[in-house]
Short mmCIF file of C-alpha atoms and ligand atoms in Angstrom, two decimals:
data_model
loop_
_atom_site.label_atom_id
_atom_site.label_comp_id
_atom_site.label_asym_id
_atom_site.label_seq_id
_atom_site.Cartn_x
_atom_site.Cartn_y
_atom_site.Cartn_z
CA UNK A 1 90.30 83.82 113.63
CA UNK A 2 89.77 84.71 117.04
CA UNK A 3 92.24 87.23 118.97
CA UNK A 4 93.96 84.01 120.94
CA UNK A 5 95.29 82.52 117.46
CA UNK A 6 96.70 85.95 115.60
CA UNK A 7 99.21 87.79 116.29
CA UNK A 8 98.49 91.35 118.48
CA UNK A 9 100.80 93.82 119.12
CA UNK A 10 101.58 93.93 122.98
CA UNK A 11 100.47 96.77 124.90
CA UNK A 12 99.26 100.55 124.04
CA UNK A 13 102.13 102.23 123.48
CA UNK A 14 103.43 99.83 120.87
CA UNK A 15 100.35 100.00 118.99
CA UNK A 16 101.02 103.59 118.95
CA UNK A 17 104.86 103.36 117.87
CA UNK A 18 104.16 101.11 115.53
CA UNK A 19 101.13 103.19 113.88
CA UNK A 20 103.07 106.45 114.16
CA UNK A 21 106.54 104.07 112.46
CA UNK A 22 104.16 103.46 109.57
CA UNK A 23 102.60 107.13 109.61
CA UNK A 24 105.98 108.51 110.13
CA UNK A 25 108.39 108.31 107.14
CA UNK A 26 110.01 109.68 103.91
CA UNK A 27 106.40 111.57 103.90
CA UNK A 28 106.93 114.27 107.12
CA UNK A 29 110.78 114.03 106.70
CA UNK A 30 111.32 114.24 103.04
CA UNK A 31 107.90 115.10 101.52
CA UNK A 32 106.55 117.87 104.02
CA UNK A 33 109.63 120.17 103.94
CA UNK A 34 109.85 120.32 100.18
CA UNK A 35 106.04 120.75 99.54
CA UNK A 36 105.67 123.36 102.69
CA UNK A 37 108.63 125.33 101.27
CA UNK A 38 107.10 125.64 97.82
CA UNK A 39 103.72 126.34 98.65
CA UNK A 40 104.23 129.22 101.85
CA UNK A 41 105.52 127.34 104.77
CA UNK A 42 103.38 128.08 107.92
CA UNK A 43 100.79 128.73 105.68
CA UNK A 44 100.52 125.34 104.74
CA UNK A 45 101.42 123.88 107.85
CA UNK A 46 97.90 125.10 108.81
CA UNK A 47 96.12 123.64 105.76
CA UNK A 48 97.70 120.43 106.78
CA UNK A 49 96.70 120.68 109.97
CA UNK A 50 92.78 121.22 109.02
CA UNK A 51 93.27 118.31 106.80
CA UNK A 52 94.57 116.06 109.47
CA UNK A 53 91.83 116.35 111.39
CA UNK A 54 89.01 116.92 108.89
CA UNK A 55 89.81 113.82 106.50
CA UNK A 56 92.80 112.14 108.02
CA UNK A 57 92.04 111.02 111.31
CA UNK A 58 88.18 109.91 110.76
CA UNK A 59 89.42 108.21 107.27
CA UNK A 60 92.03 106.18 109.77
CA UNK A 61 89.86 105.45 112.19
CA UNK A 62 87.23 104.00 109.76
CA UNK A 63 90.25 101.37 108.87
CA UNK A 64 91.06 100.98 112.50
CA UNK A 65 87.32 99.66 112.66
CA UNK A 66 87.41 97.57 109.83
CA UNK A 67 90.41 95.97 110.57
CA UNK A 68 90.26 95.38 114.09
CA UNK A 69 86.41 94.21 113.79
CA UNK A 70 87.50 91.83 111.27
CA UNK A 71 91.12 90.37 112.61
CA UNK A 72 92.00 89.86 108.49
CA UNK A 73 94.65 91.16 105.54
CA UNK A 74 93.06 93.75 103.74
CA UNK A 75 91.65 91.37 101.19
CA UNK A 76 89.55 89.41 103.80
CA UNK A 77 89.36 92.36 106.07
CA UNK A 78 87.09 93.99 103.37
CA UNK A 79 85.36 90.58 102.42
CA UNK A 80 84.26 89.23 105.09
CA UNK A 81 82.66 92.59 105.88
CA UNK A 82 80.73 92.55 102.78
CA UNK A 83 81.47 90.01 99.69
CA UNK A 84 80.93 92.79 97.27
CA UNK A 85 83.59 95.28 98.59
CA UNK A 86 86.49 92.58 98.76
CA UNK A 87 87.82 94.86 95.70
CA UNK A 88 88.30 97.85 98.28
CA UNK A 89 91.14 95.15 99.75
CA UNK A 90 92.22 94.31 96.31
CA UNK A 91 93.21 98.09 95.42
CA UNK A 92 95.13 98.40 99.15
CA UNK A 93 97.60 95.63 97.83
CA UNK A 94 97.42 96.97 94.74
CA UNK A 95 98.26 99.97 95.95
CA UNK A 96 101.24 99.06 98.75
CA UNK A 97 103.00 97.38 95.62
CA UNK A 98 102.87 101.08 93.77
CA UNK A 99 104.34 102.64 97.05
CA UNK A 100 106.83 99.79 96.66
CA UNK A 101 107.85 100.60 93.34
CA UNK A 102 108.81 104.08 94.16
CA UNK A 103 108.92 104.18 98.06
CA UNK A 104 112.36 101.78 98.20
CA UNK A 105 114.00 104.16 95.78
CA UNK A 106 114.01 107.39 97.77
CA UNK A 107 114.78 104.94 101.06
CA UNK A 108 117.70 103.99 98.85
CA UNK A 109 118.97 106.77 98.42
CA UNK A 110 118.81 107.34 102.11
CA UNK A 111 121.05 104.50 102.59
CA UNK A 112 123.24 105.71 100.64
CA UNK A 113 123.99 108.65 102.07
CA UNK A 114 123.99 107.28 105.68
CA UNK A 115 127.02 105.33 103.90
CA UNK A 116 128.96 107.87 101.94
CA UNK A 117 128.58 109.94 104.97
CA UNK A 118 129.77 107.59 107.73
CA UNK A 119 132.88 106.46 105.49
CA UNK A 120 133.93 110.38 104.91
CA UNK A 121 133.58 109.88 101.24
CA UNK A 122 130.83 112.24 100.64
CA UNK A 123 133.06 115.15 101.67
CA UNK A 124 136.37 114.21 100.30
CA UNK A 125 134.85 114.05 97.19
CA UNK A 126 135.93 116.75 94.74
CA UNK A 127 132.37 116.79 93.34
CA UNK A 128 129.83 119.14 94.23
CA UNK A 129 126.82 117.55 95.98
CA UNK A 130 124.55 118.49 93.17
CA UNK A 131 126.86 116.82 90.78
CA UNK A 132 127.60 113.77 93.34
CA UNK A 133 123.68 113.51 93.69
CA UNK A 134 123.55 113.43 89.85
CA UNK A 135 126.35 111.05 89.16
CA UNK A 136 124.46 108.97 91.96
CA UNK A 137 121.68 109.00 89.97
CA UNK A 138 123.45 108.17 86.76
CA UNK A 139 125.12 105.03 88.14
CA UNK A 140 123.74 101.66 89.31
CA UNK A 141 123.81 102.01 93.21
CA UNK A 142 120.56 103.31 93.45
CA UNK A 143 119.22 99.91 92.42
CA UNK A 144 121.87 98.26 94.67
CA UNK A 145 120.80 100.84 97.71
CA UNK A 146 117.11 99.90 97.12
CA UNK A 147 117.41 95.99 96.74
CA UNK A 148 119.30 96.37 100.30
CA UNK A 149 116.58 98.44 101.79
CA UNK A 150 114.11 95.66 100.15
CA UNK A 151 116.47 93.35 102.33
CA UNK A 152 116.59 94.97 105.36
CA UNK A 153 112.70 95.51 105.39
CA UNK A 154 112.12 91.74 104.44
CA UNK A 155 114.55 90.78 107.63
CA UNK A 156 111.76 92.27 109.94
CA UNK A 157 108.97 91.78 108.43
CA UNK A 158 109.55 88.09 108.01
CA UNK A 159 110.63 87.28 111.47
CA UNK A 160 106.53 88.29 112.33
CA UNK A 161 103.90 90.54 113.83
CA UNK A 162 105.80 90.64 117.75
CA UNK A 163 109.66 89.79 117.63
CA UNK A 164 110.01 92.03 114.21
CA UNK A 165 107.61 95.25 113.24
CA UNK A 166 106.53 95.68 117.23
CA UNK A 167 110.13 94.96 118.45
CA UNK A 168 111.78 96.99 115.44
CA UNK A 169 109.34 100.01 116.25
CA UNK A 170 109.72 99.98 120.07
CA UNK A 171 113.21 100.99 119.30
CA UNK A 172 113.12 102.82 116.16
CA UNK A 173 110.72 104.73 116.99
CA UNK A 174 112.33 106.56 119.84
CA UNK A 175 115.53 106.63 118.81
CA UNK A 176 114.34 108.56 115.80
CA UNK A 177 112.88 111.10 118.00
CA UNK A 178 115.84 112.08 120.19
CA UNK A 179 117.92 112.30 116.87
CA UNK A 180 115.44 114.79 115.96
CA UNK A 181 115.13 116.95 118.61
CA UNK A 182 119.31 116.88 118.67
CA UNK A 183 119.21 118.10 114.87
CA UNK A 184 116.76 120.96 115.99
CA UNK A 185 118.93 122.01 118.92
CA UNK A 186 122.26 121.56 117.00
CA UNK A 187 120.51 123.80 114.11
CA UNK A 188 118.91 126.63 116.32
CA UNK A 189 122.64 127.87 116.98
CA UNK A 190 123.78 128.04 113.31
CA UNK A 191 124.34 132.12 112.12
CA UNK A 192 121.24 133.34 110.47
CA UNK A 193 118.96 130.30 111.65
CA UNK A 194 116.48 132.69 112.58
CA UNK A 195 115.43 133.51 108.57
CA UNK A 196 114.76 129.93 108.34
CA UNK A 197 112.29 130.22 111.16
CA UNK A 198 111.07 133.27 110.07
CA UNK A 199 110.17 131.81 106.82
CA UNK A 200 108.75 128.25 108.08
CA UNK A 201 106.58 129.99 110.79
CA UNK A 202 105.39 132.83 108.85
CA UNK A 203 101.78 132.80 107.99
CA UNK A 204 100.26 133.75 104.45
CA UNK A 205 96.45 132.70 104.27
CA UNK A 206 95.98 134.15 101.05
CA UNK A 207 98.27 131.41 99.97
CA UNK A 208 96.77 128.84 102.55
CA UNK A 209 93.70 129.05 101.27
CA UNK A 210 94.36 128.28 97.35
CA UNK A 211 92.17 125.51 96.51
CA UNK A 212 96.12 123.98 95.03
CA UNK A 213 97.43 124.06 98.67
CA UNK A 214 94.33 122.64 100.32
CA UNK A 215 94.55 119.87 97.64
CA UNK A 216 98.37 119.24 98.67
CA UNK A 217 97.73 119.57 102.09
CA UNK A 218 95.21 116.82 101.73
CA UNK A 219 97.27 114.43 99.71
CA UNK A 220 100.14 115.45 102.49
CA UNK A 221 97.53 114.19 105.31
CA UNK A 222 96.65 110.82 103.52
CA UNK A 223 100.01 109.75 102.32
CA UNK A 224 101.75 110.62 105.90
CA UNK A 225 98.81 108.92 107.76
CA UNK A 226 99.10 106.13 105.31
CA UNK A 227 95.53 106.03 105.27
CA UNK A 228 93.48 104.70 101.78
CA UNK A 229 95.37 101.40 101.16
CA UNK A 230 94.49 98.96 103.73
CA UNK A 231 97.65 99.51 105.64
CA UNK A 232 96.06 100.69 108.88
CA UNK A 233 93.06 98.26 108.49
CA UNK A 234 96.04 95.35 108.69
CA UNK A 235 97.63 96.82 110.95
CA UNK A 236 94.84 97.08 113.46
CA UNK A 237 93.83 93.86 112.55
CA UNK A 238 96.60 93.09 115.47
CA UNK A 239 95.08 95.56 118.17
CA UNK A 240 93.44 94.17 121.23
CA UNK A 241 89.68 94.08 121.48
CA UNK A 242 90.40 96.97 124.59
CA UNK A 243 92.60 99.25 122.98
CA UNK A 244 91.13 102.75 122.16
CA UNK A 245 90.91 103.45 118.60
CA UNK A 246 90.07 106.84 118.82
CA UNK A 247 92.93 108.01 121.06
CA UNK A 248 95.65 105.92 119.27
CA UNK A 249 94.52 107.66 115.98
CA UNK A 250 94.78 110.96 117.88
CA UNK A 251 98.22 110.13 118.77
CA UNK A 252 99.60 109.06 115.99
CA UNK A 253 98.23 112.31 114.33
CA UNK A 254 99.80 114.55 116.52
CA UNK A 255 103.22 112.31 116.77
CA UNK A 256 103.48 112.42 112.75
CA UNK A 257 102.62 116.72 112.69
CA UNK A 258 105.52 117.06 115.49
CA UNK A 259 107.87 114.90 113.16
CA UNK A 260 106.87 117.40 110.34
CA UNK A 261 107.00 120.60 112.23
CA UNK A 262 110.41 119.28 113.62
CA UNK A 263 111.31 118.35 109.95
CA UNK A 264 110.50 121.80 109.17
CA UNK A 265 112.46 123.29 111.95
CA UNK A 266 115.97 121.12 111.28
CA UNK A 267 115.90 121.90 107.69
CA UNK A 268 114.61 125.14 106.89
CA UNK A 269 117.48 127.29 109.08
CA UNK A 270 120.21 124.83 108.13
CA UNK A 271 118.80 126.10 104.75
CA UNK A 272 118.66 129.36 105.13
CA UNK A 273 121.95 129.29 107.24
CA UNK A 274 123.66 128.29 104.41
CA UNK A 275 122.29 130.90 101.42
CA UNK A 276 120.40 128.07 99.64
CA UNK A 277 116.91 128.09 98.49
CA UNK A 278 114.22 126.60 100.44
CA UNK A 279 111.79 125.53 97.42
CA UNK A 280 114.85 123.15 96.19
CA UNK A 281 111.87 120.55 95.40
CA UNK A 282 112.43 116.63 96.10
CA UNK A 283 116.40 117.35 96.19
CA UNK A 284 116.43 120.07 99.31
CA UNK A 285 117.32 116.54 102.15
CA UNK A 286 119.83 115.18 99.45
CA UNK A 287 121.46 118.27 98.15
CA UNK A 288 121.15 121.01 100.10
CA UNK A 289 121.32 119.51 103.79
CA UNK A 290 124.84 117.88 102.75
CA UNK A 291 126.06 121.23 101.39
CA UNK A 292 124.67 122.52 104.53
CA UNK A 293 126.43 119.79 106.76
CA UNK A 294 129.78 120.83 104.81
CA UNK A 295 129.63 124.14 106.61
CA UNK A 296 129.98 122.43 109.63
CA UNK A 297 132.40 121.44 111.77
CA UNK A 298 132.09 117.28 112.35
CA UNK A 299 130.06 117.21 109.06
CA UNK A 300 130.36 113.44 108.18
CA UNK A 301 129.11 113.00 112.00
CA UNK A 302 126.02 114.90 111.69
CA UNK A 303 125.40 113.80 107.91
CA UNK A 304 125.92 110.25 108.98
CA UNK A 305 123.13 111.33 112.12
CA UNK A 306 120.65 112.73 110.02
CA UNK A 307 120.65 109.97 107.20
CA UNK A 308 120.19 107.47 110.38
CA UNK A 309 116.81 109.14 111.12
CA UNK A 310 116.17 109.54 107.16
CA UNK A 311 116.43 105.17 107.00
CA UNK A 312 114.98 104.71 110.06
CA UNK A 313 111.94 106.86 109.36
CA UNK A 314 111.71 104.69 106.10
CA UNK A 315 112.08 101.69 107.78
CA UNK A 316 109.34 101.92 109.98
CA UNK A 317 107.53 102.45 107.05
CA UNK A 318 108.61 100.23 104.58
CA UNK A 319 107.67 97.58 106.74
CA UNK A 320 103.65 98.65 106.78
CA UNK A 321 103.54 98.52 103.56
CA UNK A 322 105.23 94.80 103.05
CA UNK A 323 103.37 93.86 106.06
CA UNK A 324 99.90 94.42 103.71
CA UNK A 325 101.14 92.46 101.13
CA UNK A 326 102.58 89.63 103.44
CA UNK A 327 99.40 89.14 105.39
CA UNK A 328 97.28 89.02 102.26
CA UNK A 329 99.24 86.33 100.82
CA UNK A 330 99.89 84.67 103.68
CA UNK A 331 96.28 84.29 104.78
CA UNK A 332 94.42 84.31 101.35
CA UNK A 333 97.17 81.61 100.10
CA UNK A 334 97.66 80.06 103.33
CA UNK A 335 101.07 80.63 102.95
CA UNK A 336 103.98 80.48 105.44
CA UNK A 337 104.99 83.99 106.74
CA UNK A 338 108.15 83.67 105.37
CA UNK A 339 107.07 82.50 101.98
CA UNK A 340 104.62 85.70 101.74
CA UNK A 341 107.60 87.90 102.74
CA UNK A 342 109.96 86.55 100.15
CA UNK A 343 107.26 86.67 97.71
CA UNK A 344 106.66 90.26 98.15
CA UNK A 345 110.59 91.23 98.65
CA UNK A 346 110.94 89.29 95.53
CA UNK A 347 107.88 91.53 93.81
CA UNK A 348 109.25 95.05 95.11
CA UNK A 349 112.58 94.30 93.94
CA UNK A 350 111.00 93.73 90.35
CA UNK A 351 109.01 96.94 90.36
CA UNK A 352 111.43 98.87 91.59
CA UNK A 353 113.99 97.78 88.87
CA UNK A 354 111.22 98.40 86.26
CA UNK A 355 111.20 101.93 87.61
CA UNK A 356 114.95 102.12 87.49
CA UNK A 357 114.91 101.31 83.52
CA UNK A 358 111.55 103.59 82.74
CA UNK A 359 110.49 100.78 80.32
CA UNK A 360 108.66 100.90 77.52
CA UNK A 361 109.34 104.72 77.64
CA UNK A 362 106.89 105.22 80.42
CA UNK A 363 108.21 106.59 83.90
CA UNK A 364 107.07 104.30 86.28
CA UNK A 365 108.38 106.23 89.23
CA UNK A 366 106.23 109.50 88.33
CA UNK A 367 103.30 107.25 87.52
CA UNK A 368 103.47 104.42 90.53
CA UNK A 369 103.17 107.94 92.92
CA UNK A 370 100.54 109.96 91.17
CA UNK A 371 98.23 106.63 90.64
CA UNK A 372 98.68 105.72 94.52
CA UNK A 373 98.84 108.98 96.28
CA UNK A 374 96.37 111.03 93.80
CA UNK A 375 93.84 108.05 92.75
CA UNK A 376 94.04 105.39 94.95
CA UNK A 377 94.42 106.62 98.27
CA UNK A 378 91.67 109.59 98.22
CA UNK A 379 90.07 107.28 96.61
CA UNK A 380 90.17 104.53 99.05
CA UNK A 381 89.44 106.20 102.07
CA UNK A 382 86.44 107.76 100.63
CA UNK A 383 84.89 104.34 99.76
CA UNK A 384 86.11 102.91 103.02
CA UNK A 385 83.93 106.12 105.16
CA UNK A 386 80.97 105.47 103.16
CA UNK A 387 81.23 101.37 103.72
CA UNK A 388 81.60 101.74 107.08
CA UNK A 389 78.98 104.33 107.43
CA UNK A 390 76.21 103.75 104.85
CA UNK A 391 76.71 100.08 104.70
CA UNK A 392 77.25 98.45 107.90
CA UNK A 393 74.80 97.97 110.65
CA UNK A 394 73.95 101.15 111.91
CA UNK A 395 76.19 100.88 115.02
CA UNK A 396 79.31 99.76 113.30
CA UNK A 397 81.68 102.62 114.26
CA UNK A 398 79.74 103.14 117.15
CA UNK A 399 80.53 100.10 118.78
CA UNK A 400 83.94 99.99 117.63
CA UNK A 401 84.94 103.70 118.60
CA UNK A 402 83.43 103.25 121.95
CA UNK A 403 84.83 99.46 122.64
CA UNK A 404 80.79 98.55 123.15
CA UNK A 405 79.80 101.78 125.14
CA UNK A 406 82.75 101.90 127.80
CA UNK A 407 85.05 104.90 126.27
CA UNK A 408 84.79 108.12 124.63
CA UNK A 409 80.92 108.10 124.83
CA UNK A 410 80.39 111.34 123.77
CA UNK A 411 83.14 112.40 121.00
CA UNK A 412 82.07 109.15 118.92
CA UNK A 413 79.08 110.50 117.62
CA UNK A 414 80.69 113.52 116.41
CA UNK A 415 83.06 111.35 114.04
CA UNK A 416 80.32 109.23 113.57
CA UNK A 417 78.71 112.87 111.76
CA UNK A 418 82.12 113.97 110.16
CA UNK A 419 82.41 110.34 108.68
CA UNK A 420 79.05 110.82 107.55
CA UNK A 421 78.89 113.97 105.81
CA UNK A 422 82.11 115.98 106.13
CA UNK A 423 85.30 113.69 105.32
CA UNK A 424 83.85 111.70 102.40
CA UNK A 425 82.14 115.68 100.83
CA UNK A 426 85.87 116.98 101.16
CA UNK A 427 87.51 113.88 100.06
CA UNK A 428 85.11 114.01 97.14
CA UNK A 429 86.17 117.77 96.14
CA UNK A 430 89.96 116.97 96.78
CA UNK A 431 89.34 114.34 93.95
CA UNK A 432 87.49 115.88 91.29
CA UNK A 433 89.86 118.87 91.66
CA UNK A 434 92.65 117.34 91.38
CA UNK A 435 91.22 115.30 88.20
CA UNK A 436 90.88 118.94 86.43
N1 LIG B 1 103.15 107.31 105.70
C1 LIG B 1 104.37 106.99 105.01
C2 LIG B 1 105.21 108.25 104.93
O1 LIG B 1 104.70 109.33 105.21
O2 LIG B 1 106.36 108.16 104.55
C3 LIG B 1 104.13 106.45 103.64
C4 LIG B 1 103.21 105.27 103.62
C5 LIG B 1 103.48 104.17 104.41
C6 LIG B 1 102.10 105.30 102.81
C7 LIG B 1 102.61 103.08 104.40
C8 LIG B 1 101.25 104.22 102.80
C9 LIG B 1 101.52 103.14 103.59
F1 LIG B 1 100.73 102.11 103.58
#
């Protein structure tokens, strides 16, 4: 389809917010904190930093290629480059529908909170958080938190390309940064903050350089850059033929590392402020930061601001990954956009409420994230650098990083090398490793 007939996002800067809203989500807000506390904070900060820009950014710009080259879903993107890799699409939507099953849950719970927190009910309650957070758990809102945040997404997504993800992200986006940088201010002045820093910024390279944190560091780097699933190839399947792939991929990488460092810096001295323990695991946002918030004077106001940037994060998210499943249908089944949307609203509510009853005895939720952010998405991105590399033309990512020889003439051959032999070798190691 030529560039005049699909939808493109408008102009640089909302390619970039709406990159960065997928990149930016549950991942550097809820995922980083907990994984940096547990394995050494600054220490893995640095890991993830290497990993960004060792397997991260070439692995994204390799979809950026693919998808903008192409115009196409995932599916087609892959297809029409080569009919024997169409599968590579096939395990993207296969793979955004795992994210689904697990991704909405955590969002719910978000939503939740934003809630209980604006209403004052979260600290009226006699309960302690822990045992609100369990009783939470125990009852059947988080299935009625999720469907809604199913909802919400499937509002935006299905109103298009322009008036809903680029319009939603153009104010998302910022708005979730200011609220961040007014959490890290409003944090810095809380007795004994400075612990928290100490501990987040201190450095420990013996455990940096553990082959278990350089394998989290790398899962970290794919899952936050959503890279490995065909959501960045249908995303820039709506770029324009001008923008510059390699300097949108740059920003986005450094946008989603601030997020996490400022993550990092809201939560661990509000933690440590507050006597708690930083290696809390998946509960320190939903546990600890309320306790935390308690301790405060206008608590339910800055709960209520926090969860805000906890949903919108999500949101921005969310959206990416419905957006690969919409387009595929949509333009494999030449279906109306707002068929495809309600198709795959009506899809993620399923899995997620499979999750919800752990059927069969299996638990989906532990499964749907180890098979998508362990398997799939290494997996993906390695197959998608050697495609792109090994067998397309030989000026494939040539062409495409330097928009046909006018930009960035000299820095494309150098991720034309890493592409070649670096990111795919570590990718590789980061796989069998984890395997064992
Ligand atoms: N990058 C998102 C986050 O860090 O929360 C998660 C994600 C979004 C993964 C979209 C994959 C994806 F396609």
């Amino acid at each position: 389809m030529s560039e005049n007939k699909r939808a493109s996002f408008g102009g640089k800067l909302s390619v970039i917010l709406v990159s960065a809203g997928s990149a930016i989500g549950l991942g550097a807000i809820w995922r980083f904190p907990y994984i940096a506390g547990k394995h050494g904070g600054a220490a893995f900060l640095v890991v993830f930093l290497l990993s960004v820009l060792a397997v991260g950014i070439p692995a994204m710009l390799a979809e950026f290629a693919v998808g903008r080259k192409t115009r196409k879903n995932a599916v087609g993107a892959f297809r029409s480059l080569s009919k024997y890799w169409s599968w590579l699409g096939y395990s993207g939507v296969i793979c955004a529908m795992l994210i689904s099953g697990y991704y909405y849950i955590i969002a719910g719970w978000s939503l939740e909170y934003l809630v209980n927190s604006a209403d004052g009910s979260m600290f009226a309650s006699s309960l302690t958080f822990k045992e609100q957070f369990e009783a939470f758990q125990g009852s059947y809102r988080p299935l009625f938190y999720c469907i809604a945040f199913i909802l919400l997404t499937h509002f935006i997504v299905s109103r298009g390309v322009e008036k809903g993800i680029e319009k939603a992200s153009r104010i998302m986006m910022p708005a979730l940064f200011v609220i961040l940088v007014l959490m890290a201010v409003r944090v810095a002045f809380m007795p004994n903050a400075v612990e928290g820093y100490r501990f987040f910024l201190s450095c420990d390279f013996a455990e940096a350089f553990k082959p278990e944190t350089i394998m989290m560091a790398m899962g970290q780097a794919f899952f936050s850059l959503s890279v490995g699933m065909g959501c960045m190839v249908t995303y820039a399947s709506y770029f324009k033929n001008n923008n510059n792939l390699l300097s949108t991929s740059f920003n986005v990488s450094i946008l989603t590392i601030l997020v996490s460092l400022l993550a990092g810096l809201v939560i661990f001295p509000a933690v440590f402020s507050a006597g708690l323990q930083p290696t809390e695991g998946p509960a320190l946002v939903f546990v600890t930061l309320p306790e935390i918030f308690s301790g405060m004077p206008l608590a339910a106001v800055w709960s209520a601001i926090f969860f805000v940037l906890v949903v919108l994060a999500s949101l921005t998210s969310t959206i990416s990954f419905h957006e690969v499943i919409t387009a595929y249908l949509s333009e494999e089944f030449k279906l109306s956009r707002k068929v495809s949307a309600a198709i795959t609203s009506a899809l993620s509510i399923l899995l997620c409420t499979m999750t919800f009853f752990s059927l069969f005895g299996v638990d989906f939720f532990t499964l749907f994230d180890y098979l998508s952010a362990n398997i799939i998405m290494p997996l993906g991105a390695l197959l998608t650098c050697i495609l792109v590399i090994w067998f397309m033309k030989k000026n494939f990512m040539k062409e495409q990083l330097t928009n046909n020889g006018s930009v960035n003439k000299y820095i494309a051959p150098v991720v034309v090398f890493m592409l070649k032999y670096v990111t795919p070798l570590l990718i590789f190691y980061i796989f069998i490793k984890n395997f064992i």
